[in-house]
Amino acid sequence: MSLSISTAAPDSDDARALLDALSDTLAAITGDSGRSSFDPADVRGPGARFVIARDASGEAVGCGAYRPLQPGIAELKRMFARTRGGGIGRDLLAELERSAAADGYRELWLETRRVNLTAVAFYRAHGYREIPNFGRYIGRPEAICFSKTLAANEAAA
């Protein structure tokens, strides 16, 4: 699938439609839409990015974001692909990793729910390793957190 990925406003019509679809999907899988853990303001401004993937016809087919978490570490947020298996998630993740490295981050951290087996397997397959729960996820056994060290050469890409 031919994709274009570009920075977008997290409150644009396409972003809202993708985020609503993600929230509906998460609610079906985990019982929680995840809306309470995402503030669009967090993915605006310096050190943050929200992106939308579009297919060859221009349709918005996926999104993802990162926000500053602590020096050298960004948190990956709201990763979503409308369809599985087409490489949308892989391409979104690669773009966000490249961009985060270019923004000076050394690591990306994220949280998902243990019951979301597809997401857990996806992140593990892309080099993320489990870490102790951080921030608002500390003490929440339903949460699983991951980290990936960004390659130094990604910052130069």
PDB file of N, CA, C and O in Angstrom, residues 105-140:
ATOM      1  N   TYR A 105      15.040  12.967  20.866  1.00  0.00           N
ATOM      2  CA  TYR A 105      14.684  11.938  21.839  1.00  0.00           C
ATOM      3  C   TYR A 105      15.582  10.713  21.663  1.00  0.00           C
ATOM      4  O   TYR A 105      15.900  10.324  20.546  1.00  0.00           O
ATOM      5  N   ARG A 106      15.942  10.096  22.779  1.00  0.00           N
ATOM      6  CA  ARG A 106      16.732   8.856  22.775  1.00  0.00           C
ATOM      7  C   ARG A 106      15.850   7.628  22.888  1.00  0.00           C
ATOM      8  O   ARG A 106      16.251   6.539  22.499  1.00  0.00           O
ATOM      9  N   GLU A 107      14.658   7.820  23.471  1.00  0.00           N
ATOM     10  CA  GLU A 107      13.758   6.686  23.690  1.00  0.00           C
ATOM     11  C   GLU A 107      12.320   7.097  23.442  1.00  0.00           C
ATOM     12  O   GLU A 107      11.950   8.258  23.637  1.00  0.00           O
ATOM     13  N   LEU A 108      11.509   6.106  23.066  1.00  0.00           N
ATOM     14  CA  LEU A 108      10.057   6.245  23.038  1.00  0.00           C
ATOM     15  C   LEU A 108       9.496   5.273  24.065  1.00  0.00           C
ATOM     16  O   LEU A 108       9.912   4.116  24.127  1.00  0.00           O
ATOM     17  N   TRP A 109       8.566   5.746  24.882  1.00  0.00           N
ATOM     18  CA  TRP A 109       7.850   4.915  25.838  1.00  0.00           C
ATOM     19  C   TRP A 109       6.381   4.915  25.434  1.00  0.00           C
ATOM     20  O   TRP A 109       5.894   5.869  24.792  1.00  0.00           O
ATOM     21  N   LEU A 110       5.665   3.869  25.831  1.00  0.00           N
ATOM     22  CA  LEU A 110       4.233   3.805  25.558  1.00  0.00           C
ATOM     23  C   LEU A 110       3.560   2.884  26.557  1.00  0.00           C
ATOM     24  O   LEU A 110       4.218   2.093  27.224  1.00  0.00           O
ATOM     25  N   GLU A 111       2.240   3.003  26.600  1.00  0.00           N
ATOM     26  CA  GLU A 111       1.418   2.107  27.418  1.00  0.00           C
ATOM     27  C   GLU A 111       0.311   1.574  26.540  1.00  0.00           C
ATOM     28  O   GLU A 111      -0.218   2.264  25.676  1.00  0.00           O
ATOM     29  N   THR A 112      -0.022   0.333  26.760  1.00  0.00           N
ATOM     30  CA  THR A 112      -1.216  -0.262  26.183  1.00  0.00           C
ATOM     31  C   THR A 112      -1.798  -1.195  27.237  1.00  0.00           C
ATOM     32  O   THR A 112      -1.245  -1.325  28.336  1.00  0.00           O
ATOM     33  N   ARG A 113      -2.895  -1.795  26.941  1.00  0.00           N
ATOM     34  CA  ARG A 113      -3.503  -2.731  27.878  1.00  0.00           C
ATOM     35  C   ARG A 113      -3.022  -4.148  27.577  1.00  0.00           C
ATOM     36  O   ARG A 113      -2.891  -4.541  26.420  1.00  0.00           O
ATOM     37  N   ARG A 114      -2.779  -4.911  28.629  1.00  0.00           N
ATOM     38  CA  ARG A 114      -2.323  -6.298  28.455  1.00  0.00           C
ATOM     39  C   ARG A 114      -3.292  -7.108  27.599  1.00  0.00           C
ATOM     40  O   ARG A 114      -2.883  -7.958  26.821  1.00  0.00           O
ATOM     41  N   VAL A 115      -4.586  -6.833  27.740  1.00  0.00           N
ATOM     42  CA  VAL A 115      -5.592  -7.577  27.006  1.00  0.00           C
ATOM     43  C   VAL A 115      -5.573  -7.250  25.508  1.00  0.00           C
ATOM     44  O   VAL A 115      -6.113  -8.011  24.703  1.00  0.00           O
ATOM     45  N   ASN A 116      -4.931  -6.180  25.123  1.00  0.00           N
ATOM     46  CA  ASN A 116      -4.834  -5.795  23.718  1.00  0.00           C
ATOM     47  C   ASN A 116      -3.666  -6.564  23.082  1.00  0.00           C
ATOM     48  O   ASN A 116      -2.593  -6.016  22.812  1.00  0.00           O
ATOM     49  N   LEU A 117      -3.895  -7.835  22.865  1.00  0.00           N
ATOM     50  CA  LEU A 117      -2.833  -8.739  22.415  1.00  0.00           C
ATOM     51  C   LEU A 117      -2.237  -8.324  21.073  1.00  0.00           C
ATOM     52  O   LEU A 117      -1.036  -8.513  20.844  1.00  0.00           O
ATOM     53  N   THR A 118      -3.040  -7.765  20.186  1.00  0.00           N
ATOM     54  CA  THR A 118      -2.528  -7.320  18.891  1.00  0.00           C
ATOM     55  C   THR A 118      -1.503  -6.211  19.083  1.00  0.00           C
ATOM     56  O   THR A 118      -0.424  -6.243  18.481  1.00  0.00           O
ATOM     57  N   ALA A 119      -1.810  -5.235  19.928  1.00  0.00           N
ATOM     58  CA  ALA A 119      -0.878  -4.131  20.172  1.00  0.00           C
ATOM     59  C   ALA A 119       0.379  -4.620  20.867  1.00  0.00           C
ATOM     60  O   ALA A 119       1.495  -4.233  20.491  1.00  0.00           O
ATOM     61  N   VAL A 120       0.227  -5.473  21.857  1.00  0.00           N
ATOM     62  CA  VAL A 120       1.388  -6.005  22.575  1.00  0.00           C
ATOM     63  C   VAL A 120       2.318  -6.721  21.598  1.00  0.00           C
ATOM     64  O   VAL A 120       3.533  -6.487  21.586  1.00  0.00           O
ATOM     65  N   ALA A 121       1.766  -7.572  20.754  1.00  0.00           N
ATOM     66  CA  ALA A 121       2.583  -8.308  19.780  1.00  0.00           C
ATOM     67  C   ALA A 121       3.217  -7.364  18.766  1.00  0.00           C
ATOM     68  O   ALA A 121       4.384  -7.535  18.382  1.00  0.00           O
ATOM     69  N   PHE A 122       2.482  -6.341  18.332  1.00  0.00           N
ATOM     70  CA  PHE A 122       2.994  -5.369  17.367  1.00  0.00           C
ATOM     71  C   PHE A 122       4.233  -4.664  17.916  1.00  0.00           C
ATOM     72  O   PHE A 122       5.261  -4.583  17.242  1.00  0.00           O
ATOM     73  N   TYR A 123       4.126  -4.145  19.134  1.00  0.00           N
ATOM     74  CA  TYR A 123       5.266  -3.409  19.689  1.00  0.00           C
ATOM     75  C   TYR A 123       6.453  -4.330  19.939  1.00  0.00           C
ATOM     76  O   TYR A 123       7.602  -3.953  19.637  1.00  0.00           O
ATOM     77  N   ARG A 124       6.213  -5.504  20.435  1.00  0.00           N
ATOM     78  CA  ARG A 124       7.323  -6.454  20.631  1.00  0.00           C
ATOM     79  C   ARG A 124       7.996  -6.774  19.297  1.00  0.00           C
ATOM     80  O   ARG A 124       9.225  -6.837  19.218  1.00  0.00           O
ATOM     81  N   ALA A 125       7.214  -6.969  18.251  1.00  0.00           N
ATOM     82  CA  ALA A 125       7.764  -7.298  16.931  1.00  0.00           C
ATOM     83  C   ALA A 125       8.588  -6.147  16.351  1.00  0.00           C
ATOM     84  O   ALA A 125       9.433  -6.373  15.482  1.00  0.00           O
ATOM     85  N   HIS A 126       8.356  -4.943  16.846  1.00  0.00           N
ATOM     86  CA  HIS A 126       9.078  -3.770  16.340  1.00  0.00           C
ATOM     87  C   HIS A 126      10.155  -3.277  17.310  1.00  0.00           C
ATOM     88  O   HIS A 126      10.563  -2.120  17.267  1.00  0.00           O
ATOM     89  N   GLY A 127      10.619  -4.173  18.178  1.00  0.00           N
ATOM     90  CA  GLY A 127      11.780  -3.873  19.008  1.00  0.00           C
ATOM     91  C   GLY A 127      11.511  -3.208  20.328  1.00  0.00           C
ATOM     92  O   GLY A 127      12.450  -2.757  21.002  1.00  0.00           O
ATOM     93  N   TYR A 128      10.264  -3.118  20.747  1.00  0.00           N
ATOM     94  CA  TYR A 128       9.946  -2.521  22.042  1.00  0.00           C
ATOM     95  C   TYR A 128      10.068  -3.589  23.126  1.00  0.00           C
ATOM     96  O   TYR A 128       9.722  -4.739  22.918  1.00  0.00           O
ATOM     97  N   ARG A 129      10.594  -3.170  24.276  1.00  0.00           N
ATOM     98  CA  ARG A 129      10.761  -4.096  25.391  1.00  0.00           C
ATOM     99  C   ARG A 129       9.924  -3.597  26.563  1.00  0.00           C
ATOM    100  O   ARG A 129       9.732  -2.382  26.752  1.00  0.00           O
ATOM    101  N   GLU A 130       9.434  -4.548  27.338  1.00  0.00           N
ATOM    102  CA  GLU A 130       8.608  -4.191  28.486  1.00  0.00           C
ATOM    103  C   GLU A 130       9.453  -3.485  29.536  1.00  0.00           C
ATOM    104  O   GLU A 130      10.591  -3.870  29.792  1.00  0.00           O
ATOM    105  N   ILE A 131       8.871  -2.434  30.122  1.00  0.00           N
ATOM    106  CA  ILE A 131       9.513  -1.675  31.197  1.00  0.00           C
ATOM    107  C   ILE A 131       8.525  -1.560  32.359  1.00  0.00           C
ATOM    108  O   ILE A 131       7.324  -1.801  32.183  1.00  0.00           O
ATOM    109  N   PRO A 132       9.007  -1.180  33.542  1.00  0.00           N
ATOM    110  CA  PRO A 132       8.065  -0.932  34.646  1.00  0.00           C
ATOM    111  C   PRO A 132       7.074   0.162  34.251  1.00  0.00           C
ATOM    112  O   PRO A 132       7.420   1.105  33.528  1.00  0.00           O
ATOM    113  N   ASN A 133       5.856   0.033  34.717  1.00  0.00           N
ATOM    114  CA  ASN A 133       4.851   1.049  34.412  1.00  0.00           C
ATOM    115  C   ASN A 133       5.310   2.413  34.926  1.00  0.00           C
ATOM    116  O   ASN A 133       5.932   2.517  35.980  1.00  0.00           O
ATOM    117  N   PHE A 134       5.012   3.430  34.158  1.00  0.00           N
ATOM    118  CA  PHE A 134       5.447   4.793  34.480  1.00  0.00           C
ATOM    119  C   PHE A 134       4.233   5.707  34.645  1.00  0.00           C
ATOM    120  O   PHE A 134       3.138   5.404  34.194  1.00  0.00           O
ATOM    121  N   GLY A 135       4.469   6.845  35.302  1.00  0.00           N
ATOM    122  CA  GLY A 135       3.453   7.889  35.414  1.00  0.00           C
ATOM    123  C   GLY A 135       2.116   7.387  35.909  1.00  0.00           C
ATOM    124  O   GLY A 135       2.041   6.646  36.902  1.00  0.00           O
ATOM    125  N   ARG A 136       1.070   7.751  35.212  1.00  0.00           N
ATOM    126  CA  ARG A 136      -0.295   7.407  35.620  1.00  0.00           C
ATOM    127  C   ARG A 136      -0.575   5.914  35.567  1.00  0.00           C
ATOM    128  O   ARG A 136      -1.616   5.462  36.028  1.00  0.00           O
ATOM    129  N   TYR A 137       0.336   5.130  34.980  1.00  0.00           N
ATOM    130  CA  TYR A 137       0.128   3.682  34.839  1.00  0.00           C
ATOM    131  C   TYR A 137       0.734   2.877  35.988  1.00  0.00           C
ATOM    132  O   TYR A 137       0.519   1.673  36.075  1.00  0.00           O
ATOM    133  N   ILE A 138       1.474   3.533  36.868  1.00  0.00           N
ATOM    134  CA  ILE A 138       2.047   2.850  38.032  1.00  0.00           C
ATOM    135  C   ILE A 138       0.911   2.295  38.882  1.00  0.00           C
ATOM    136  O   ILE A 138      -0.076   2.985  39.159  1.00  0.00           O
ATOM    137  N   GLY A 139       1.058   1.020  39.279  1.00  0.00           N
ATOM    138  CA  GLY A 139       0.054   0.388  40.120  1.00  0.00           C
ATOM    139  C   GLY A 139      -1.185  -0.076  39.376  1.00  0.00           C
ATOM    140  O   GLY A 139      -2.169  -0.483  40.003  1.00  0.00           O
ATOM    141  N   ARG A 140      -1.153  -0.032  38.054  1.00  0.00           N
ATOM    142  CA  ARG A 140      -2.301  -0.461  37.261  1.00  0.00           C
ATOM    143  C   ARG A 140      -1.946  -1.776  36.557  1.00  0.00           C
ATOM    144  O   ARG A 140      -1.303  -1.768  35.507  1.00  0.00           O
TER     145      ARG A 140
END
